[in-house]
Structures are given as structure tokens and as C-alpha cells.
Amino acid sequence: MATEPLPSSLAYRTTGSTLLHPVSDLLGIPLDQVNFVACQLFALLAAFWFRIYLSPEKASSAIRHAFAAIFGIYFVIFCFGWYSIHLFVLVLVCYGILITASTHNIHRPLMIMTQKITTLAFQIHDGLGRKTEDLTPEQLRLAIKIRPSFLEYISYLLNFLSVIAGPCSSYKDYVAFIEGRHIHMKLLEMNWKQKGYSSLPNPSPTGAVIQKLCITLVSLLFFLTLTKAYPVTFLIDDWFINQASFLSRLCYLYIVMQAAKPKYYFAWTLADAINNAAGYGFSGIDKNGNFCWNLLSNLNIWKIETATSFKMYIENWNIQTAAWLKRVCYERAPWYPTALTFILSALWHGVYPGYYFTFLTGILVTLTARAMRTTCRHHFLSSEALKAAYDVVTWACTQLAVSYTVAPFVMLAVEPAVTLYKSLYFHLHIISFLIILTLPIKSQAKRQSQTLNSFHNKKKT
């Protein structure tokens, strides 16, 4: 979302529908963003209707698949116009490859579509092209033994619940949802009888949807106030670069990066609510006996804002994309999984140089944080006071490190990113290099191998 209103002539420019151009002019918001929000709000209403009137008890799986796909295709055309026809051609080509081979991989800057195609391809490959003993527990659980029909494939890729803003989910979970087995399957996975239920419960997503819509509204409020009050251009302002002290620059960097978050909170939480409204996203019952609807959640705001490690921050930000990167790259990379995963993430996001600044810096920061945690953390666990002090310091370091790392991602271009890093003396890059050269880094590949061997040894016994 833009931080400043655009002139009407610019707001009008879109490859999608111009039906809402008067609304765009009235609000001073670009037309493509108005179309996006309109589609998501309509999807929310359609999701409720889908759950009530096209439930698995009232409609066949074929009808549910067809409805989800047709509405999804309409949303894509409304937002992006008939120019998006190349997307449908790609979908058809990929289906042809999937049904004639047991393995397939595609890398295209088509965001959610790329995630779904590669996820499905690898899961078919795991089910039809690999031995059981070579799979991790999660790969074994998600492996697909039977290739999807064309209708199932189109519905999975283009359903109206996730075609605009995601999230990407596993094919097995989606088909179970369409066929009405989704909640039952999740309850069986976590052994619902041990939670004190004598009969199979039928949880409603209404409470979860209302809660997420409240978060969406608060995020929108913050976007309209905080984001516009602290635009990213402030970070290359003359006062910031030439007059502010180093400590002031760090503080303002943190504030500006905080102000950039609400638009992501808004889009991802609304997308999550849409899936829940349709009855999709149930993840089980927590230790307190509450029904959970966070299977497709893309973020945990509380854990993001209180993260005390770079790992904790990443694990709770864009969760479904992180899971996709782990499944298609990190777990399968023969060497340097961390570096390759960050590089893949940069390629997936697009061609803006700022993305590569962020993800290459992210490699350094991740390795540094891992080395520091392994070397130092255990020294601060002997007392509550030391642990509290350690948490406060690591929280501040994590938040500042994330702000430093993601600033180029928001800036997009090379020149402002370099200008910002020069004003901060490239301090995090220098510190990271020194720590990596000095402290040992635990091998993640070795840990993965040990985990896989342990799993298969347990199965044998």
C-alpha cells in the first residue's frame, strides 16, 4: 500500500477493473489497492456463504472445487485484468508436466502460485518418486500417492480463498477441507479423545474470524496514521543522514520499520479470516481445551514484537512462506541450506535490488545469531535475574537487527539502501563478519541428518 495519495491519473492506471475508480478518487488510494481490498472483502462474504450453503453435507466435492476455482479466476481477472491470462496458461502447462512425471519444480515471480505449484510438485515427488526411509516425518505425512484430477488441481491453485493474498497450504489439507474431512482429520492427528471429548466436536470458526477481523481493523487504523506519519523516505532525509546522532538513527530506523508493518498485518490477517470463515484453517485443540484456527495463520504479532532471537522473529513472520521455503529448499539442499534458502526467497520475491540486500544480509545475521545463542545463552540461565536481563538485551538486539536487515526490502532501490547503510557505518555487517570468523557455528545439516535417523530408528523399533 502506498504511503501517499496518488494523482487521479496515476490511480486510474491498472490492468484490472476500473469499476471502483470513483472510490479510488474519493479515498486517494491507488485503484489496484482498492480492487485488492474489495476482492478480499467480497471473498470474506463468499466464504461465509460457501461454509453455510455449500457445506460438504449439502454439495459434492466437485461442486465445491468448481465454485472455489471459478470465483478465484474471477477475482484474478478483476484485480489484474485479462492480462493475467498468461497465469492460466502457466497453470495448464504445469498440470501437463505434473501428470506425466513424478517430480517437478518451477521458479517464477508469481508469488502464491509459485508456492503452490512447487509445493504440490515436491509432495507428488515424495509420494511417487522417493523411498519412505528417505523422507522426513513431515514429508511422509504430506506425500501424495495419487496425482490430482484437473478440477482438484485448478481448485487448489486458483480457489478464491487464497488466490489473491494466500496463504499457501498443503494439498492434502485443502482437499480434506473440500471433502469435509479437514476438522475430523486434525482431531484424529492430535487424538481428541485424550482432550476429554467423548464424541467428535464440531467447532465453529466464528469466534476466530471476529478476533482476526478486529486485528485487521486495528492494523488498518495504524496504517492510516502511523505508516503515513513515518514514511520510509525519512531514512534518507538530509537531517537523518547528516545531523542525527548514531543512536538517534537507530531509534528512528526502528520506528520507521515498525510503521511499515501494519499493511502486512492487515493483508495477512484478513486472508486468514477469509479461510476461517469458509471453515478452513482448523488446527486442533490447545492444552486449555480451546479450538484453534491457526493452521493457515501467516504471523503471530505478539511473538514478533517480543522476539528475543532472529530465529524466533523469522518463524513468526510470514509463517506459511517460511514453511514453504523449509519444505522445498532448506530440507532438500545438499549443502549451505541457510544461504540457499535466503537466495531462493530473494528470487521468489522479485527483481528489486533491495530484496537481495535484505536476504544476503539476512544470511549473515542468521549465522551470527545462531553462533551467539549457542555460545552465550547457557551462561545466563543460572538465575531468573540473569535470564530476564539476557532476554531484554536480546530483544533490543533482535528488533534493531531486523530493522537494519529489512530496510532495503522496503526501500527497493540500491541508492537509498546504500545511503542508509553508509549512515549506519555498515555496523551490523562488520559485527556479523567478526562474530562468524570468531565463534563456532553448529552444523544444521548434521542436525537434520540426526533427526531423520532418529525418526526411522523409532519406526523400526
Coordinates of C-alpha atoms in Angstrom, one line a residue:
M1 CA 0.0 0.0 0.0
A2 CA 1.3 3.5 -0.9
T3 CA 2.1 5.9 1.9
E4 CA 0.9 9.0 0.0
P5 CA -2.2 9.5 -2.2
L6 CA -1.5 9.4 -5.9
P7 CA -2.9 11.8 -8.6
S8 CA -6.1 10.6 -10.2
S9 CA -4.3 9.9 -13.5
L10 CA -1.9 7.5 -11.8
A11 CA -4.6 5.9 -9.6
Y12 CA -6.6 5.1 -12.7
R13 CA -3.8 3.1 -14.3
T14 CA -4.5 -0.6 -13.7
T15 CA -4.7 -3.7 -15.8
G16 CA -7.7 -4.8 -13.7
S17 CA -11.3 -3.5 -13.5
T18 CA -11.9 0.3 -13.4
L19 CA -15.4 -0.1 -11.8
L20 CA -14.1 1.2 -8.5
H21 CA -12.3 4.2 -9.9
P22 CA -14.7 6.7 -8.2
V23 CA -13.9 5.1 -4.8
S24 CA -10.2 5.3 -5.6
D25 CA -10.5 9.0 -6.4
L26 CA -12.6 9.6 -3.2
L27 CA -10.1 7.9 -0.9
G28 CA -6.9 9.0 -2.7
I29 CA -5.8 5.3 -2.8
P30 CA -4.4 3.7 -6.0
L31 CA -7.1 1.7 -7.9
D32 CA -5.2 -1.6 -7.8
Q33 CA -5.2 -1.4 -4.0
V34 CA -8.9 -0.6 -3.9
N35 CA -9.6 -3.6 -6.1
F36 CA -7.5 -5.8 -3.8
V37 CA -9.4 -4.8 -0.7
A38 CA -12.7 -5.1 -2.5
C39 CA -12.0 -8.6 -3.7
Q40 CA -10.9 -9.7 -0.2
L41 CA -14.0 -8.2 1.4
F42 CA -16.2 -9.9 -1.1
A43 CA -14.2 -13.2 -0.6
L44 CA -15.0 -12.9 3.1
L45 CA -18.7 -12.7 2.4
A46 CA -18.4 -15.5 -0.1
A47 CA -16.5 -17.7 2.4
F48 CA -19.4 -17.5 4.9
W49 CA -21.9 -18.4 2.2
F50 CA -19.6 -21.2 1.0
R51 CA -19.4 -22.7 4.5
I52 CA -23.2 -22.5 5.1
Y53 CA -24.8 -23.2 1.7
L54 CA -22.1 -25.3 0.0
S55 CA -21.0 -27.3 3.0
P56 CA -19.8 -30.9 2.4
E57 CA -23.2 -32.2 3.6
K58 CA -25.1 -30.1 1.0
A59 CA -22.8 -30.1 -2.0
S60 CA -20.5 -32.6 -3.6
S61 CA -16.7 -32.2 -3.7
A62 CA -16.8 -31.5 -7.4
I63 CA -19.3 -28.6 -6.9
R64 CA -17.2 -27.1 -4.1
H65 CA -14.0 -27.4 -6.2
A66 CA -15.7 -25.8 -9.2
F67 CA -17.2 -22.9 -7.2
A68 CA -13.9 -22.1 -5.4
A69 CA -12.0 -22.2 -8.7
I70 CA -14.5 -20.1 -10.7
F71 CA -14.6 -17.4 -8.1
G72 CA -10.9 -17.4 -7.8
I73 CA -10.4 -16.9 -11.5
Y74 CA -12.9 -14.0 -11.5
F75 CA -11.0 -12.3 -8.6
V76 CA -7.7 -12.6 -10.5
I77 CA -9.3 -11.1 -13.7
F78 CA -11.0 -8.3 -11.6
C79 CA -7.7 -7.4 -9.9
F80 CA -5.3 -7.9 -12.8
G81 CA -7.4 -8.0 -16.0
W82 CA -7.3 -10.3 -18.9
Y83 CA -3.5 -9.6 -19.0
S84 CA -3.4 -12.3 -16.3
I85 CA -4.3 -14.9 -18.9
H86 CA -0.6 -15.9 -19.0
L87 CA -1.1 -17.1 -15.5
F88 CA -3.8 -19.6 -16.6
V89 CA -1.6 -20.8 -19.4
L90 CA 1.2 -21.5 -16.9
V91 CA -1.2 -23.4 -14.7
L92 CA -2.3 -25.6 -17.7
V93 CA 1.3 -26.3 -18.7
C94 CA 2.3 -27.2 -15.2
Y95 CA -0.6 -29.6 -14.9
G96 CA 0.6 -31.4 -18.0
I97 CA 4.0 -31.8 -16.5
L98 CA 2.6 -33.0 -13.2
I99 CA 0.5 -35.8 -14.7
T100 CA 3.4 -37.1 -16.8
A101 CA 6.2 -37.1 -14.2
S102 CA 6.7 -37.8 -10.5
T103 CA 8.9 -34.8 -9.9
H104 CA 8.7 -31.2 -11.0
N105 CA 10.0 -27.7 -9.9
I106 CA 9.2 -24.2 -11.1
H107 CA 10.6 -20.9 -10.0
R108 CA 8.6 -17.9 -11.2
P109 CA 7.8 -14.5 -9.7
L110 CA 4.1 -15.4 -9.3
M111 CA 4.2 -15.5 -5.5
I112 CA 1.4 -17.7 -4.2
M113 CA 1.1 -19.6 -7.5
T114 CA 4.8 -20.5 -7.4
Q115 CA 4.5 -21.7 -3.8
K116 CA 1.5 -23.9 -4.6
I117 CA 2.9 -25.4 -7.8
T118 CA 6.3 -26.2 -6.2
T119 CA 4.7 -27.5 -3.0
L120 CA 2.4 -29.8 -5.0
A121 CA 5.2 -31.0 -7.2
F122 CA 7.5 -31.9 -4.4
Q123 CA 4.8 -33.7 -2.5
I124 CA 3.9 -35.8 -5.5
H125 CA 7.6 -36.5 -6.0
D126 CA 7.9 -37.6 -2.3
G127 CA 4.8 -39.9 -2.7
L128 CA 5.7 -41.4 -6.1
G129 CA 9.4 -40.9 -6.6
R130 CA 11.2 -41.4 -3.3
K131 CA 11.6 -44.2 -0.8
T132 CA 9.8 -44.0 2.5
E133 CA 13.0 -44.3 4.5
D134 CA 14.4 -41.2 2.8
L135 CA 11.6 -38.9 3.9
T136 CA 11.4 -36.8 7.0
P137 CA 8.3 -37.2 9.2
E138 CA 6.6 -34.1 7.7
Q139 CA 7.5 -35.2 4.1
L140 CA 6.0 -38.6 4.8
R141 CA 2.8 -37.0 6.2
L142 CA 2.3 -34.7 3.3
A143 CA 3.4 -37.1 0.5
I144 CA 0.8 -37.5 -2.3
K145 CA 0.4 -41.1 -3.7
I146 CA -2.3 -40.2 -6.3
R147 CA -2.0 -37.4 -8.7
P148 CA -4.8 -34.8 -8.5
S149 CA -7.5 -34.5 -11.2
F150 CA -7.6 -31.4 -13.3
L151 CA -10.5 -30.0 -11.3
E152 CA -8.7 -30.6 -8.0
Y153 CA -5.6 -29.1 -9.4
I154 CA -7.3 -25.9 -10.6
S155 CA -9.3 -25.5 -7.4
Y156 CA -6.1 -25.9 -5.3
L157 CA -4.2 -23.3 -7.3
L158 CA -6.9 -20.7 -8.0
N159 CA -9.5 -21.0 -5.2
F160 CA -11.0 -17.7 -4.2
L161 CA -9.9 -18.2 -0.6
S162 CA -6.2 -17.7 -1.3
V163 CA -5.6 -16.7 -4.9
I164 CA -5.2 -13.0 -4.2
A165 CA -3.2 -12.9 -0.9
G166 CA -2.6 -16.5 0.1
P167 CA -1.7 -18.3 2.2
C168 CA -0.2 -21.4 0.6
S169 CA -1.4 -24.6 2.3
S170 CA -0.6 -28.3 1.7
Y171 CA -2.7 -30.0 -1.0
K172 CA -3.8 -32.8 1.4
D173 CA -5.2 -30.2 3.9
Y174 CA -7.0 -28.4 1.1
V175 CA -8.6 -31.5 -0.4
A176 CA -9.6 -32.7 3.1
F177 CA -11.4 -29.3 3.6
I178 CA -13.3 -29.5 0.3
E179 CA -14.3 -33.1 1.1
G180 CA -15.4 -32.3 4.6
R181 CA -12.7 -34.3 6.3
H182 CA -10.5 -31.3 7.4
I183 CA -11.6 -30.9 11.0
H184 CA -12.0 -34.7 11.6
M185 CA -8.5 -35.3 10.2
K186 CA -6.9 -32.7 12.5
L187 CA -8.8 -34.0 15.6
L188 CA -7.5 -37.5 14.8
E189 CA -4.0 -36.3 14.4
M190 CA -4.0 -34.8 17.9
N191 CA -6.0 -37.7 19.5
W192 CA -9.1 -35.6 20.5
K193 CA -10.3 -38.3 23.0
Q194 CA -7.3 -37.6 25.2
K195 CA -8.5 -34.0 25.4
G196 CA -11.7 -35.1 27.3
Y197 CA -14.2 -35.3 24.4
S198 CA -16.4 -38.4 24.3
S199 CA -17.8 -37.5 20.9
L200 CA -16.4 -35.8 17.9
P201 CA -16.8 -32.0 18.4
N202 CA -17.9 -29.6 15.6
P203 CA -16.1 -26.3 16.3
S204 CA -17.3 -23.1 14.7
P205 CA -14.8 -20.6 13.3
T206 CA -17.0 -17.5 14.1
G207 CA -15.0 -16.5 17.2
A208 CA -11.7 -16.8 15.4
V209 CA -13.0 -14.8 12.4
I210 CA -14.3 -12.0 14.6
Q211 CA -11.0 -11.8 16.5
K212 CA -9.0 -11.7 13.3
L213 CA -11.2 -9.0 11.8
C214 CA -10.6 -6.9 14.9
I215 CA -6.9 -7.2 14.4
T216 CA -7.4 -6.3 10.7
L217 CA -9.3 -3.1 11.7
V218 CA -6.6 -2.1 14.2
S219 CA -3.9 -2.7 11.6
L220 CA -5.8 -0.6 9.1
L221 CA -6.0 2.2 11.7
F222 CA -2.3 2.1 12.3
F223 CA -1.6 2.1 8.6
L224 CA -3.7 5.2 8.1
T225 CA -1.9 7.0 10.9
L226 CA 1.5 5.6 11.9
T227 CA 2.6 4.5 8.4
K228 CA 1.8 7.8 6.8
A229 CA 3.4 9.7 9.7
Y230 CA 6.7 7.8 9.4
P231 CA 7.3 7.1 5.7
V232 CA 10.4 5.1 4.7
T233 CA 11.7 8.1 2.8
F234 CA 12.5 9.6 6.2
L235 CA 15.5 7.3 6.4
I236 CA 17.3 9.1 3.6
D237 CA 16.3 12.6 4.7
D238 CA 19.1 15.2 5.0
W239 CA 18.5 15.6 8.7
F240 CA 18.6 11.8 9.3
I241 CA 21.8 11.3 7.2
N242 CA 23.8 14.4 8.1
Q243 CA 22.7 15.7 11.5
A244 CA 21.1 12.9 13.7
S245 CA 23.4 11.1 16.1
F246 CA 24.1 7.4 15.5
L247 CA 21.8 6.4 18.4
S248 CA 19.0 8.6 17.0
R249 CA 19.4 7.0 13.6
L250 CA 19.0 3.5 15.2
C251 CA 15.9 4.7 17.1
Y252 CA 14.3 6.2 14.0
L253 CA 15.1 3.2 11.9
Y254 CA 13.2 1.0 14.4
I255 CA 10.2 3.4 14.4
V256 CA 10.0 3.6 10.6
M257 CA 10.3 -0.1 10.2
Q258 CA 7.6 -0.6 12.9
A259 CA 5.4 1.8 10.9
A260 CA 5.9 -0.3 7.7
K261 CA 4.4 -3.4 9.3
P262 CA 0.6 -2.7 9.6
K263 CA -0.1 -3.2 5.9
Y264 CA 1.3 -6.7 6.2
Y265 CA -0.7 -7.4 9.4
F266 CA -3.8 -6.1 7.6
A267 CA -3.4 -8.2 4.4
W268 CA -2.3 -11.5 6.0
T269 CA -4.8 -11.4 8.9
L270 CA -7.7 -10.6 6.6
A271 CA -6.6 -13.5 4.3
D272 CA -6.5 -15.8 7.3
A273 CA -10.0 -14.7 8.4
I274 CA -11.4 -15.4 4.9
N275 CA -10.2 -19.0 5.0
N276 CA -11.5 -19.5 8.6
A277 CA -14.9 -18.1 7.5
A278 CA -15.2 -20.8 4.9
G279 CA -14.4 -23.4 7.6
Y280 CA -10.7 -23.9 6.6
G281 CA -7.8 -23.5 8.9
F282 CA -8.7 -25.6 12.0
S283 CA -5.5 -26.9 13.6
G284 CA -6.7 -28.8 16.7
I285 CA -7.3 -28.2 20.4
D286 CA -4.8 -26.4 22.7
K287 CA -3.8 -27.5 26.2
N288 CA -6.6 -25.5 27.7
G289 CA -9.2 -27.2 25.6
N290 CA -9.8 -24.3 23.2
F291 CA -10.4 -24.9 19.5
C292 CA -7.5 -23.4 17.4
W293 CA -7.9 -21.9 13.9
N294 CA -4.3 -21.0 13.1
L295 CA -3.3 -23.7 10.6
L296 CA -3.1 -21.0 7.9
S297 CA -2.0 -18.1 10.0
N298 CA 0.8 -16.1 8.5
L299 CA 2.0 -14.3 11.5
N300 CA 2.0 -14.2 15.3
I301 CA 2.1 -10.5 16.2
W302 CA 2.8 -10.9 19.9
K303 CA 5.8 -13.2 19.2
I304 CA 7.1 -10.9 16.5
E305 CA 7.0 -7.8 18.7
T306 CA 8.5 -9.7 21.7
A307 CA 11.0 -11.9 19.8
T308 CA 14.3 -12.3 21.6
S309 CA 16.1 -14.0 18.7
F310 CA 16.3 -13.6 14.9
K311 CA 15.1 -17.2 14.5
M312 CA 12.0 -16.5 16.7
Y313 CA 11.2 -13.4 14.6
I314 CA 11.5 -15.2 11.3
E315 CA 9.5 -18.2 12.5
N316 CA 6.5 -15.9 13.3
W317 CA 6.7 -13.6 10.3
N318 CA 5.1 -14.8 7.0
I319 CA 4.8 -18.2 8.6
Q320 CA 3.4 -20.1 5.6
T321 CA 6.1 -18.7 3.3
A322 CA 8.8 -19.8 5.8
A323 CA 7.2 -23.3 5.9
W324 CA 7.3 -23.4 2.0
L325 CA 10.9 -22.4 1.9
K326 CA 11.7 -25.0 4.5
R327 CA 9.9 -27.8 2.6
V328 CA 11.1 -27.0 -0.9
C329 CA 14.6 -25.8 -0.2
Y330 CA 16.0 -25.9 3.3
E331 CA 15.3 -29.6 4.0
R332 CA 16.4 -30.6 0.5
A333 CA 19.5 -28.6 0.0
P334 CA 22.6 -30.8 -0.1
W335 CA 24.8 -28.0 1.2
Y336 CA 24.6 -24.5 2.7
P337 CA 20.8 -24.8 3.3
T338 CA 20.6 -21.4 5.1
A339 CA 22.3 -19.4 2.3
L340 CA 20.4 -21.2 -0.5
T341 CA 17.1 -20.7 1.3
F342 CA 17.7 -16.9 1.7
I343 CA 18.7 -16.7 -2.0
L344 CA 15.6 -18.6 -3.1
S345 CA 13.5 -16.2 -1.0
A346 CA 15.0 -13.2 -2.7
L347 CA 14.4 -14.7 -6.2
W348 CA 10.8 -15.6 -5.3
H349 CA 10.1 -12.0 -4.2
G350 CA 11.2 -10.4 -7.5
V351 CA 13.9 -8.4 -9.1
Y352 CA 14.2 -5.3 -6.9
P353 CA 17.8 -4.9 -5.7
G354 CA 16.6 -4.1 -2.2
Y355 CA 15.4 -7.7 -1.8
Y356 CA 18.9 -9.0 -2.4
F357 CA 20.4 -6.5 0.1
T358 CA 18.0 -7.8 2.7
F359 CA 18.3 -11.5 2.1
L360 CA 22.1 -11.5 1.7
T361 CA 22.3 -9.5 5.0
G362 CA 19.8 -12.0 6.5
I363 CA 22.3 -14.8 5.8
L364 CA 25.0 -13.1 7.9
V365 CA 22.6 -12.1 10.7
T366 CA 21.1 -15.6 10.9
L367 CA 24.6 -17.3 11.2
T368 CA 25.7 -14.6 13.7
A369 CA 22.6 -15.1 15.9
R370 CA 23.0 -18.8 15.8
A371 CA 26.6 -18.6 16.8
M372 CA 25.9 -16.1 19.6
R373 CA 23.0 -18.1 21.0
T374 CA 24.9 -21.4 21.0
T375 CA 28.0 -19.8 22.7
C376 CA 26.4 -17.4 25.2
R377 CA 22.9 -18.3 26.1
H378 CA 23.6 -21.1 28.6
H379 CA 25.7 -18.7 30.7
F380 CA 22.6 -16.7 31.6
L381 CA 20.2 -19.5 32.6
S382 CA 21.5 -19.9 36.2
S383 CA 19.1 -17.4 37.7
E384 CA 15.9 -15.6 36.9
A385 CA 17.5 -12.2 37.1
L386 CA 20.2 -13.1 34.6
K387 CA 17.7 -14.7 32.3
A388 CA 15.5 -11.6 32.4
A389 CA 18.5 -9.3 31.7
Y390 CA 19.5 -11.6 28.8
D391 CA 16.0 -11.5 27.3
V392 CA 15.8 -7.7 27.5
V393 CA 19.2 -7.3 25.8
T394 CA 18.5 -9.9 23.1
W395 CA 15.0 -8.4 22.4
A396 CA 16.6 -5.0 21.7
C397 CA 19.4 -6.5 19.6
T398 CA 16.8 -8.6 17.6
Q399 CA 14.5 -5.7 16.9
L400 CA 17.3 -3.4 15.8
A401 CA 18.9 -6.2 13.7
V402 CA 15.7 -7.0 12.0
S403 CA 15.1 -3.2 11.3
Y404 CA 18.6 -2.9 9.8
T405 CA 18.2 -6.0 7.7
V406 CA 14.7 -5.4 6.2
A407 CA 15.1 -1.6 5.5
P408 CA 16.4 -2.2 1.9
F409 CA 13.4 -4.6 1.3
V410 CA 11.1 -1.6 1.9
M411 CA 13.2 0.9 0.0
L412 CA 13.6 -1.4 -3.0
A413 CA 16.3 0.5 -4.8
V414 CA 20.1 0.4 -4.5
E415 CA 20.9 4.0 -3.9
P416 CA 18.7 4.6 -0.8
A417 CA 19.8 1.3 0.7
V418 CA 23.5 2.1 0.3
T419 CA 22.9 5.6 1.7
L420 CA 21.2 4.2 4.8
Y421 CA 23.8 1.6 5.4
K422 CA 26.6 4.2 5.0
S423 CA 24.9 6.5 7.6
L424 CA 24.9 3.5 9.9
Y425 CA 28.6 2.6 9.1
F426 CA 27.6 -0.9 7.9
H427 CA 28.0 -1.7 11.6
L428 CA 25.8 -4.9 11.6
H429 CA 27.7 -6.3 8.6
I430 CA 31.0 -5.7 10.2
I431 CA 30.0 -7.1 13.6
S432 CA 28.4 -10.2 11.9
F433 CA 31.6 -11.0 9.9
L434 CA 33.7 -10.7 13.0
I435 CA 31.5 -13.0 15.1
I436 CA 31.2 -15.6 12.3
L437 CA 35.0 -15.7 12.0
T438 CA 35.4 -15.9 15.8
L439 CA 32.7 -18.2 17.1
P440 CA 31.8 -21.7 16.0
I441 CA 28.5 -22.3 14.1
K442 CA 26.6 -25.5 14.7
S443 CA 26.0 -27.5 11.6
Q444 CA 22.3 -27.5 10.7
A445 CA 22.8 -30.3 8.0
K446 CA 24.2 -32.6 10.7
R447 CA 21.3 -31.9 13.0
Q448 CA 18.8 -32.7 10.2
S449 CA 20.6 -36.0 9.5
Q450 CA 20.5 -36.9 13.1
T451 CA 16.8 -36.1 13.4
L452 CA 15.9 -38.1 10.3
N453 CA 17.9 -41.2 11.5
S454 CA 16.3 -41.0 15.0
F455 CA 12.8 -40.9 13.4
H456 CA 13.4 -44.0 11.2
N457 CA 15.1 -45.9 14.1
K458 CA 11.9 -45.3 16.2
K459 CA 9.8 -46.6 13.4
K460 CA 11.8 -49.8 13.2
T461 CA 11.6 -50.4 17.0

